[in-house]
XYZ file of C-alpha atoms in Angstrom:
678
model
C -14.691 -20.104 28.925
C -13.894 -17.101 31.253
C -14.604 -14.069 29.410
C -11.502 -12.190 29.584
C -9.792 -15.722 28.655
C -11.669 -16.240 25.924
C -11.104 -12.514 24.672
C -7.227 -13.778 24.861
C -7.796 -16.256 22.840
C -9.609 -14.172 20.096
C -7.496 -13.114 16.722
C -9.149 -10.756 14.192
C -7.271 -10.858 11.338
C -7.549 -9.905 7.521
C -6.123 -11.138 4.474
C -4.243 -9.079 2.321
C -2.228 -8.390 -1.101
C -2.130 -7.842 -4.783
C -5.000 -9.397 -6.842
C -4.210 -12.989 -7.924
C -1.849 -13.415 -4.924
C -4.128 -16.565 -3.652
C -5.447 -14.617 -1.032
C -9.131 -16.396 -0.908
C -7.592 -19.724 -1.773
C -5.424 -19.340 0.867
C -8.706 -18.387 3.364
C -11.127 -21.330 1.424
C -8.012 -23.400 3.002
C -7.894 -22.337 6.799
C -11.794 -23.016 6.584
C -11.129 -26.448 5.541
C -8.500 -27.596 8.190
C -10.323 -26.033 10.977
C -13.005 -27.772 9.930
C -15.217 -25.054 9.630
C -16.053 -25.722 5.944
C -16.229 -29.670 4.840
C -15.838 -28.657 0.798
C -12.365 -26.526 -0.458
C -14.269 -24.189 -3.098
C -11.793 -23.227 -5.829
C -11.622 -19.309 -6.989
C -11.462 -20.523 -10.904
C -14.730 -22.897 -10.217
C -16.807 -19.927 -9.323
C -17.335 -21.906 -5.821
C -15.297 -20.178 -3.202
C -17.423 -19.714 -0.292
C -15.713 -16.088 0.668
C -16.617 -14.838 -2.790
C -20.229 -15.224 -2.827
C -21.453 -12.290 -5.047
C -22.391 -13.629 -8.605
C -20.328 -10.523 -10.055
C -17.438 -12.484 -7.607
C -17.919 -15.651 -9.329
C -18.326 -14.766 -12.582
C -14.721 -12.179 -12.639
C -13.077 -14.758 -10.267
C -11.721 -11.603 -7.864
C -12.902 -10.916 -4.772
C -15.167 -7.666 -4.406
C -16.385 -7.023 -1.198
C -14.897 -8.118 2.300
C -16.291 -11.130 3.710
C -16.391 -11.685 7.380
C -16.176 -15.354 8.551
C -14.836 -17.006 11.727
C -13.101 -20.455 12.820
C -11.427 -22.411 15.864
C -8.000 -23.603 15.953
C -6.198 -24.998 18.749
C -9.085 -23.707 21.116
C -8.908 -20.367 19.696
C -11.571 -18.204 17.632
C -9.825 -16.899 14.411
C -12.521 -13.863 12.920
C -11.511 -13.685 9.395
C -11.606 -10.980 6.779
C -10.895 -11.482 2.928
C -10.038 -8.475 1.627
C -10.225 -7.475 -2.415
C -7.178 -6.919 -3.580
C -8.177 -4.649 -6.522
C -7.578 -1.223 -6.505
C -11.017 -0.187 -7.333
C -12.242 -1.504 -3.950
C -9.257 -0.320 -1.790
C -12.249 0.896 0.691
C -13.069 -2.079 1.400
C -9.348 -3.281 2.629
C -9.231 0.076 4.561
C -12.055 -0.490 6.381
C -11.855 -3.613 7.256
C -8.090 -2.886 8.151
C -9.743 0.079 10.632
C -11.032 -2.632 12.818
C -8.500 -5.345 12.962
C -6.270 -6.040 15.269
C -3.637 -8.474 12.555
C -2.830 -9.232 9.136
C -2.107 -12.139 6.851
C 0.215 -10.262 3.810
C 0.075 -12.983 1.270
C 2.660 -12.663 -1.556
C 2.830 -14.440 -5.040
C 6.457 -16.414 -5.209
C 6.880 -15.408 -8.833
C 5.750 -11.635 -8.577
C 7.195 -10.639 -5.357
C 5.576 -7.367 -3.362
C 3.604 -6.030 -6.441
C 2.249 -2.764 -6.612
C -1.266 -3.200 -4.556
C 0.013 -5.295 -2.221
C 2.248 -1.842 -1.545
C -0.724 0.031 -1.160
C -2.830 -2.243 1.092
C 0.810 -3.008 3.184
C 0.391 1.050 3.772
C -2.855 0.757 4.887
C -1.782 -1.350 7.159
C 1.163 0.335 8.735
C -0.835 3.684 9.008
C -4.034 1.462 11.235
C -0.847 -0.100 12.953
C -1.844 -3.552 12.247
C 0.622 -6.066 12.897
C 1.517 -8.749 10.167
C 2.768 -11.884 9.462
C 3.464 -12.946 5.885
C 2.307 -16.036 3.917
C 4.843 -16.470 0.515
C 2.500 -18.249 -1.795
C 2.481 -20.252 -5.167
C 6.147 -22.133 -4.378
C 4.927 -24.715 -6.805
C 4.798 -22.161 -9.589
C 7.295 -22.041 -12.515
C 9.915 -19.030 -11.544
C 9.074 -18.735 -8.168
C 11.915 -17.378 -5.838
C 11.238 -17.547 -2.563
C 14.450 -15.415 -1.185
C 13.688 -12.794 -3.871
C 10.261 -12.376 -2.383
C 11.777 -12.046 1.192
C 14.482 -9.484 -0.197
C 11.523 -7.362 -2.181
C 9.663 -7.354 1.072
C 12.571 -5.649 2.986
C 13.196 -2.924 0.072
C 10.067 -1.973 -1.022
C 8.073 -2.107 2.030
C 10.412 -1.045 4.516
C 9.877 -4.121 7.043
C 11.924 -6.277 8.783
C 11.407 -9.937 7.691
C 11.834 -12.502 10.460
C 11.992 -16.420 8.053
C 10.504 -18.575 10.368
C 10.291 -21.458 7.303
C 12.352 -22.313 4.417
C 10.873 -24.185 1.380
C 11.924 -27.691 0.326
C 12.408 -28.081 -2.914
C 10.685 -25.163 -5.474
C 8.658 -25.202 -8.847
C 7.390 -28.687 -9.368
C 9.948 -29.682 -7.126
C 7.927 -28.239 -3.957
C 7.230 -30.789 -1.395
C 7.423 -28.747 1.879
C 8.789 -26.745 4.154
C 11.816 -26.447 7.099
C 10.707 -24.929 10.072
C 13.357 -23.679 11.608
C 12.155 -23.077 15.352
C 11.301 -26.524 15.712
C 14.574 -27.587 13.318
C 11.894 -29.614 11.233
C 10.872 -30.763 7.866
C 7.110 -31.069 7.072
C 6.291 -33.036 4.205
C 2.421 -33.031 3.101
C 1.628 -36.731 1.553
C -1.604 -36.014 0.267
C -1.779 -33.652 -2.230
C -5.528 -33.613 -2.812
C -6.215 -32.611 0.362
C -3.457 -31.652 2.096
C -5.072 -32.460 5.752
C -2.197 -35.068 5.921
C 1.172 -34.372 7.211
C 4.457 -35.386 8.729
C 7.400 -34.582 10.651
C 10.799 -35.134 9.245
C 14.750 -34.830 10.407
C 15.972 -31.900 8.191
C 17.340 -33.268 4.758
C 21.162 -33.601 4.840
C 21.053 -31.375 1.451
C 19.796 -28.840 3.194
C 21.467 -28.675 6.752
C 23.773 -25.446 5.584
C 21.197 -23.171 4.233
C 18.972 -24.409 7.114
C 21.719 -23.585 9.995
C 22.607 -20.237 8.449
C 18.723 -19.212 8.781
C 18.842 -20.564 11.804
C 21.253 -18.138 12.682
C 19.639 -15.687 10.779
C 16.661 -15.822 13.173
C 18.296 -15.675 16.357
C 20.950 -12.354 15.533
C 17.679 -10.958 14.092
C 15.764 -11.598 17.465
C 18.326 -11.006 19.834
C 18.447 -7.587 18.452
C 14.934 -7.104 19.707
C 14.879 -9.536 22.643
C 17.425 -9.354 25.978
C 16.871 -12.785 26.855
C 17.314 -14.360 22.999
C 20.589 -12.134 23.286
C 21.754 -13.635 26.464
C 21.149 -17.438 25.790
C 22.160 -16.772 21.661
C 25.501 -15.226 22.767
C 26.231 -18.083 25.513
C 25.258 -20.540 23.279
C 22.408 -21.753 25.513
C 19.327 -23.682 23.648
C 16.426 -21.592 23.777
C 13.417 -23.219 24.864
C 10.931 -23.201 21.882
C 8.162 -21.884 24.341
C 10.468 -18.535 24.946
C 11.709 -18.230 21.146
C 7.681 -17.946 20.166
C 7.020 -15.506 23.164
C 9.807 -12.980 21.782
C 9.093 -13.665 18.568
C 5.166 -12.580 19.196
C 6.310 -9.573 21.377
C 8.706 -8.223 18.448
C 5.357 -8.600 16.224
C 3.056 -7.328 17.841
C 5.262 -4.063 18.370
C 5.606 -4.034 14.726
C 9.554 -4.811 15.333
C 9.393 -7.685 12.462
C 7.334 -9.574 9.993
C 7.717 -13.537 10.630
C 7.562 -14.931 7.235
C 6.055 -18.564 6.136
C 5.395 -20.110 2.855
C 3.776 -22.849 1.178
C 0.972 -23.165 -1.955
C -1.644 -23.384 -1.112
C -3.631 -24.529 -4.216
C -1.538 -27.387 -3.960
C -2.864 -27.876 -0.166
C 1.131 -27.104 1.314
C 1.757 -25.028 4.186
C -1.780 -23.739 5.687
C -1.604 -25.627 9.098
C 1.856 -24.292 10.562
C 0.209 -20.711 8.927
C -2.558 -21.423 10.915
C -0.344 -22.056 14.197
C 1.160 -18.664 13.472
C -1.715 -16.815 13.565
C -2.406 -18.265 17.150
C 1.404 -18.178 18.019
C 2.159 -14.565 16.694
C -0.776 -12.176 15.751
C -2.440 -10.083 18.519
C -5.749 -10.964 20.578
C -7.718 -7.769 21.212
C -5.836 -7.747 25.019
C -2.419 -7.365 23.492
C -3.170 -4.281 21.420
C -3.402 -0.575 22.559
C -7.363 0.244 24.061
C -8.652 2.208 21.019
C -9.001 5.684 21.790
C -11.969 8.907 20.461
C -13.234 11.944 22.429
C -15.653 12.204 24.890
C -18.761 14.281 22.838
C -20.105 15.836 25.698
C -16.553 17.141 27.216
C -14.063 16.956 23.804
C -11.433 14.962 26.237
C -9.396 11.822 24.635
C -10.731 8.629 26.320
C -9.421 4.847 25.997
C -11.437 1.768 26.248
C -9.420 -1.449 26.919
C -11.079 -4.438 25.204
C -13.202 -5.598 28.231
C -16.157 -7.604 28.448
C -17.177 -5.455 31.433
C -16.477 -2.372 30.751
C -18.893 0.412 29.112
C -19.604 -0.839 25.457
C -18.002 0.828 22.581
C -18.431 -0.276 18.956
C -17.318 1.011 15.304
C -19.648 0.515 12.327
C -17.345 -0.269 9.798
C -19.334 -2.066 6.982
C -23.010 -1.532 5.691
C -24.829 -4.059 3.172
C -28.168 -4.182 1.877
C -29.989 -7.904 2.514
C -32.735 -8.464 0.768
C -33.766 -4.985 1.068
C -32.945 -4.722 4.555
C -29.723 -2.881 6.245
C -27.327 -5.190 7.981
C -24.483 -3.334 9.556
C -21.058 -4.947 10.805
C -19.669 -4.400 13.871
C -16.012 -4.226 15.467
C -16.798 -4.432 19.249
C -13.889 -3.248 21.418
C -15.554 -3.139 24.612
C -18.642 -4.120 26.913
C -21.608 -6.176 25.469
C -24.286 -5.607 23.512
C -27.722 -7.498 23.728
C -30.173 -8.218 20.552
C -33.142 -5.982 20.920
C -31.228 -3.470 23.798
C -30.611 0.509 22.908
C -27.348 1.729 21.969
C -26.056 4.982 21.064
C -24.756 6.814 18.003
C -22.890 9.869 19.663
C -22.417 11.515 16.019
C -25.845 11.632 14.966
C -26.594 12.192 18.445
C -29.890 9.396 18.346
C -30.306 5.955 20.146
C -30.898 2.895 17.445
C -31.909 -0.909 18.148
C -30.267 -3.578 16.866
C -33.049 -6.087 16.660
C -30.849 -9.052 15.273
C -27.377 -9.925 16.367
C -26.162 -12.390 13.665
C -22.778 -14.056 13.582
C -21.125 -14.434 10.089
C -19.771 -16.889 7.625
C -19.629 -15.292 4.063
C -23.198 -14.905 3.143
C -24.522 -17.445 5.967
C -25.565 -16.337 9.472
C -25.931 -17.871 13.060
C -28.684 -15.703 15.234
C -27.044 -14.391 18.486
C -28.332 -13.029 21.493
C -25.466 -11.024 22.660
C -22.156 -10.412 22.052
C -18.743 -8.684 23.475
C -15.121 -7.483 22.940
C -13.590 -8.597 20.508
C -16.400 -9.981 18.243
C -17.311 -8.317 14.982
C -21.000 -9.422 14.195
C -23.722 -7.623 11.793
C -26.774 -6.013 13.056
C -30.005 -5.697 11.650
C -32.004 -2.900 12.585
C -29.741 -0.359 13.321
C -31.903 2.587 10.318
C -29.684 5.486 10.497
C -26.125 4.394 11.390
C -23.659 4.338 8.467
C -20.040 3.173 7.891
C -17.267 4.616 10.326
C -20.284 5.879 12.602
C -19.372 5.054 16.589
C -22.126 2.779 18.705
C -21.633 3.200 22.637
C -23.177 3.000 25.699
C -25.286 6.480 25.951
C -24.285 7.088 29.942
C -20.253 6.743 28.745
C -20.563 8.467 25.717
C -17.218 7.930 23.365
C -16.597 9.287 19.781
C -14.275 7.212 17.854
C -12.408 7.762 14.951
C -14.213 7.800 11.628
C -13.144 5.832 8.594
C -10.927 7.581 5.900
C -12.322 7.735 2.671
C -11.143 8.430 -1.250
C -13.219 10.942 -3.537
C -14.455 9.375 -6.589
C -12.727 10.012 -10.132
C -14.669 8.711 -12.468
C -18.465 9.895 -13.641
C -21.159 8.200 -15.624
C -24.677 9.408 -16.972
C -27.126 7.037 -16.354
C -30.924 6.166 -17.095
C -33.774 3.527 -16.836
C -34.461 2.201 -19.431
C -38.424 2.552 -18.862
C -39.558 6.074 -17.694
C -41.634 4.392 -15.044
C -38.134 2.722 -12.910
C -36.632 6.207 -12.259
C -38.134 6.330 -8.736
C -36.571 2.388 -7.980
C -33.502 3.504 -9.978
C -33.064 6.695 -7.270
C -34.134 4.424 -4.436
C -31.765 1.680 -5.430
C -28.742 3.689 -5.831
C -29.375 5.184 -2.307
C -28.892 1.538 -0.749
C -26.122 0.954 -2.597
C -24.347 4.358 -1.443
C -25.565 3.412 1.780
C -23.017 0.306 1.754
C -20.092 2.057 -0.441
C -18.720 5.442 0.696
C -16.814 5.569 -2.455
C -19.956 5.416 -4.360
C -22.024 8.966 -4.953
C -25.147 9.828 -6.990
C -26.337 13.334 -8.029
C -28.982 13.979 -10.256
C -27.449 17.379 -12.407
C -29.347 20.763 -12.178
C -28.911 21.582 -15.822
C -29.065 18.349 -17.331
C -31.563 16.580 -14.890
C -29.578 13.392 -15.607
C -28.426 10.877 -12.912
C -24.392 10.693 -12.269
C -23.121 8.055 -10.735
C -18.990 8.395 -9.428
C -16.757 6.099 -8.518
C -13.254 5.131 -8.191
C -12.824 3.345 -11.778
C -14.155 1.468 -14.634
C -14.611 -1.946 -12.760
C -15.940 -0.057 -9.809
C -18.566 1.355 -12.041
C -19.455 -2.030 -14.093
C -19.680 -3.868 -10.961
C -22.187 -0.989 -9.392
C -24.549 -1.358 -12.556
C -24.240 -5.107 -12.805
C -25.675 -5.218 -9.060
C -28.277 -2.484 -10.042
C -29.476 -5.079 -12.912
C -28.975 -8.318 -11.030
C -30.405 -7.474 -7.277
C -32.336 -4.471 -7.837
C -33.934 -5.206 -11.266
C -33.384 -2.341 -12.702
C -32.421 -1.883 -16.075
C -30.105 0.820 -17.658
C -28.996 2.580 -20.342
C -25.072 4.293 -19.778
C -23.244 7.619 -21.552
C -19.447 7.671 -21.696
C -17.079 7.539 -18.102
C -16.421 11.347 -17.524
C -13.266 12.660 -15.640
C -14.252 14.307 -11.851
C -12.209 17.645 -12.196
C -11.757 20.309 -9.869
C -10.908 24.113 -9.871
C -8.492 26.291 -8.687
C -6.729 29.738 -8.845
C -3.094 30.624 -10.183
C -2.511 33.680 -8.814
C -3.613 35.848 -5.214
C -6.583 37.950 -5.808
C -8.528 40.833 -3.364
C -11.935 41.348 -3.366
C -14.565 43.312 -1.295
C -18.098 42.457 -1.199
C -21.280 44.323 -0.160
C -24.271 43.117 0.445
C -27.835 45.595 0.790
C -30.635 44.588 0.568
C -34.706 44.751 1.551
C -36.241 41.456 2.425
C -40.003 41.806 3.802
C -39.376 45.587 5.257
C -36.066 44.171 6.407
C -32.942 45.501 5.607
C -29.787 43.109 5.459
C -26.393 44.142 5.488
C -22.719 42.531 5.652
C -19.730 43.728 3.792
C -16.477 41.429 3.789
C -12.716 42.195 2.289
C -10.945 38.904 1.177
C -8.131 37.511 -0.424
C -7.730 34.026 -2.314
C -4.398 32.774 -3.261
C -3.596 29.354 -4.118
C -2.012 26.016 -2.405
C 0.428 23.633 -3.315
C -0.899 20.486 -5.203
C -2.497 18.468 -2.127
C -3.067 20.859 0.144
C -6.624 21.143 0.362
C -8.652 24.884 0.981
C -8.218 26.930 3.925
C -9.588 29.941 5.801
C -7.871 32.161 7.715
C -9.008 35.115 9.533
C -6.642 37.958 9.629
C -9.518 40.752 10.886
C -8.831 40.627 14.402
C -12.342 42.435 16.166
C -13.269 41.106 20.283
C -16.593 42.732 19.524
C -17.631 40.702 15.765
C -19.830 38.196 16.703
C -18.445 34.264 16.662
C -21.732 33.731 14.547
C -21.118 36.119 11.910
C -17.368 34.837 11.689
C -18.842 31.111 11.615
C -21.594 32.085 8.717
C -18.479 34.053 6.549
C -16.453 30.567 6.907
C -20.189 28.736 6.116
C -20.367 30.842 3.050
C -16.884 30.560 1.710
C -17.123 26.761 2.200
C -20.341 26.552 -0.072
C -19.286 28.835 -2.923
C -16.085 26.026 -3.179
C -18.544 23.472 -3.854
C -18.573 24.285 -7.120
C -15.688 27.133 -9.096
C -16.606 29.138 -12.109
C -15.253 27.197 -14.711
C -17.366 24.625 -15.068
C -19.064 24.430 -11.936
C -15.860 21.491 -10.206
C -15.124 21.653 -6.512
C -12.331 24.178 -5.936
C -9.739 22.840 -4.202
C -6.211 23.851 -2.774
C -7.413 27.578 -2.359
C -6.304 30.160 0.518
C -9.040 32.755 1.707
C -8.333 35.511 4.040
C -10.482 37.558 5.773
C -9.081 41.062 5.445
C -11.961 42.979 6.631
C -15.322 43.196 7.562
C -18.339 45.598 7.870
C -20.976 45.711 9.726
C -24.576 47.943 10.194
C -25.485 47.109 14.300
C -29.373 46.692 13.227
C -29.070 45.370 9.941
C -26.170 43.182 9.736
C -27.550 38.909 10.303
C -26.114 36.009 9.722
C -27.854 35.888 6.612
C -26.195 38.447 4.960
C -23.032 37.795 5.929
C -23.402 34.129 4.488
C -24.857 35.542 1.180
C -21.711 38.347 0.899
C -18.672 35.814 1.913
C -20.404 33.421 -0.780
C -20.686 36.074 -3.559
C -17.393 37.441 -2.620
C -15.257 34.288 -3.238
C -17.146 33.658 -6.457
C -15.893 37.149 -7.434
C -13.044 36.559 -6.008
C -11.920 33.227 -7.969
C -13.428 34.529 -11.191
C -10.446 36.820 -11.240
C -7.991 34.977 -10.103
C -7.009 33.088 -13.194
C -8.695 29.905 -12.393
C -7.572 26.744 -14.242
C -9.012 23.398 -14.600
C -7.255 20.491 -12.491
C -7.252 16.843 -13.278
C -7.253 13.473 -11.665
C -3.343 11.756 -12.392
C -3.511 8.748 -11.955
C -0.127 6.464 -10.231
C -0.284 3.573 -13.081
C 2.072 0.377 -12.031
C 2.355 -2.003 -15.240
C 3.986 -5.040 -15.604
C 4.834 -6.336 -18.464
C 7.153 -9.076 -20.659
C 10.567 -7.232 -21.260
C 10.611 -7.887 -25.109
C 7.217 -5.521 -24.687
C 8.484 -2.400 -22.565
C 9.276 -0.257 -25.209
C 5.966 -0.711 -26.928
C 4.362 -0.080 -23.202
C 6.695 3.140 -22.200
C 5.265 4.664 -26.061
C 1.727 4.051 -25.627
C 2.155 5.804 -22.047
C 3.822 8.442 -23.338
C 1.502 9.022 -25.856
C -1.361 9.308 -23.194
C 0.513 12.152 -21.714
C 1.955 10.164 -18.920
C 5.115 10.986 -16.824
C 7.700 7.515 -16.564
C 8.536 7.762 -12.718
C 10.536 4.367 -12.683
C 11.182 0.919 -14.138
C 12.098 -2.010 -12.073
C 13.291 -5.284 -13.657
C 11.728 -8.271 -11.407
C 13.914 -10.508 -13.352
C 10.914 -12.255 -15.812
C 9.568 -8.769 -16.443
C 9.251 -5.306 -16.137
C 7.404 -3.381 -14.275
C 6.635 0.227 -14.779
C 5.520 3.305 -12.495
C 3.878 6.557 -14.231
C 2.184 9.073 -13.441
C -0.861 9.133 -16.163
C -3.732 12.028 -16.313
C -6.935 9.673 -16.026
C -8.831 10.948 -18.764
C -6.568 9.441 -20.953
C -6.526 5.861 -19.250
C -10.333 4.712 -20.522
C -10.027 1.900 -22.577
C -6.361 0.789 -21.475
C -6.388 -2.587 -20.896
C -7.522 -3.327 -24.243
C -4.819 -1.375 -25.491
C -2.175 -3.098 -22.680
C -3.156 -6.489 -24.049
C -2.394 -5.912 -27.450
C 0.805 -4.277 -27.355
C 1.791 -6.981 -24.956
C 0.059 -9.784 -26.357
C -1.916 -10.010 -23.967
C 0.400 -10.558 -21.674
C 0.878 -7.446 -19.331
C -1.079 -6.564 -16.092
C -1.799 -3.015 -14.715
C -2.786 -1.415 -11.922
C -4.084 2.551 -11.043
C -5.095 4.498 -8.295
C -5.651 8.327 -8.088
C -2.507 9.975 -7.181
C -3.267 13.575 -6.770
C -4.975 16.588 -8.970
C -2.689 18.463 -11.286
C -3.222 21.184 -13.884
C -5.200 20.444 -17.253
C -2.495 20.109 -20.040
């Protein structure tokens, strides 16, 4: 197959959803029916192909995004199965950054749950076209049309229903295909490989006609050819119809909706057809853009195998102590053993081996080209978010956005001899996961690890013991606060010292003032003197940034503060960069102390799903934790509560929620913003 034809027949897709919507089960079925695996692994048995980590198999959840590929109708489909748990959104974030399309999996009972909203918004931010699979139609309480309405209302998407269910709950038999106008029936529930098409059942004829009309009406608004034929009541050929749906999907104007029950092996083959028919190939999406590191000008790289090489490293993993880097290639070709250039770090790297991944199994390949997602061994200094490219035609792609950790725990090795091994192991884990950080506390000498939530920290400690054989004791979780000022303050600082017989002099007058929550820090220069050397101004800015790394209350990072430079004092023979950096640092810290500083604590957006009869107890418990209830939505069988709660009050909440809801309540929690500590 010619290379660019191969590119047009490639699909890079991710499977995104709320925890427990059935993402991994859907992936297992896709791999089985496409012939990639010969036995379906089940999440509940701890045998899922894509959940290969011991921690994933024990808990029955996805923790790390796994990459695999399969073939369907002459197309290569590269799939990334992503986690649903909010502590691991970095895995979703970095996967969506490199994907061309996504399948949103929704449970027919729960519909659009809190975390599905988060991942959907992440996909929107990266402009990733999507199709939807409404799963679990065999479950009690399943309601396909309610789930579709939630997609429209909660996600602001325009669903295009291509299938409706044939039966529901225990009577779920198959689906009605509104494009072919056929009923699809799965005969063999054990394997689901055999299915047949039949005429639309008479009892569903009216409903099918209604939704087929709706399909044409929705599409006619977005495609002139469909509108012409629809208004003149002409038959629209299936090929034309699919082309119109594909165009609108790739432009993100609408979202095709499929349905089924993955665990009962129903609905997966038409979903595979939908991936091929409607989701974009690398050549269908706009070329990746970046900046030329030499000129700073914006450049783009169309998806071509013959063009200059460009790729993004989106994930780093430790494989038996060696570093394995996952890369998405946007243009050109890379060969094992040939050098590549990392423009962000200005160095050359050499991928010793290239591997095509199937979960944690691998196949060695000699080269990879545009559209491929592969793993490379031997990239020693490349980390998550780095660009790799051709040194003669350099480009710097936009890096990946990471959230800062919000929870910290002190750890120590159980035996003192393992201290160095602990630090080495933590370094390797931090390389893999940019949302995990560790440091040695200068005052106490303790090793402090920080992550996105209690489960995240728990998994890190589990991996330390299981993979790196380092047993640790851990302290109680601590919240990572921020510091800010509440009133504007002016301060003049002077630095005048003699060091090694040389006088160093610098003076600055600055004002620091509070900014609205979530603004971050800002430096404004109001001192306009063309004779002030640029390097002195840079030194002042660096000194202020360094001082902001730790406030004067408890040493936490400073946020939401504007520093304005008002005046500068210079002595021709004595002023230098070191003096300006030092005076700016001292002036900022002195001003901060006078600015009525306060601690800000992380506020978590918490969504709780509880049966109606326990709503009162759940609200009472959240109020006791100083939570502010934002919204209560009736989802039919239960109540969904949204609240903003300080993180410090949420430790151990899963146990408390189980006890007030008789084990039937579930919740998700993610960082929302920093606010004053009460």
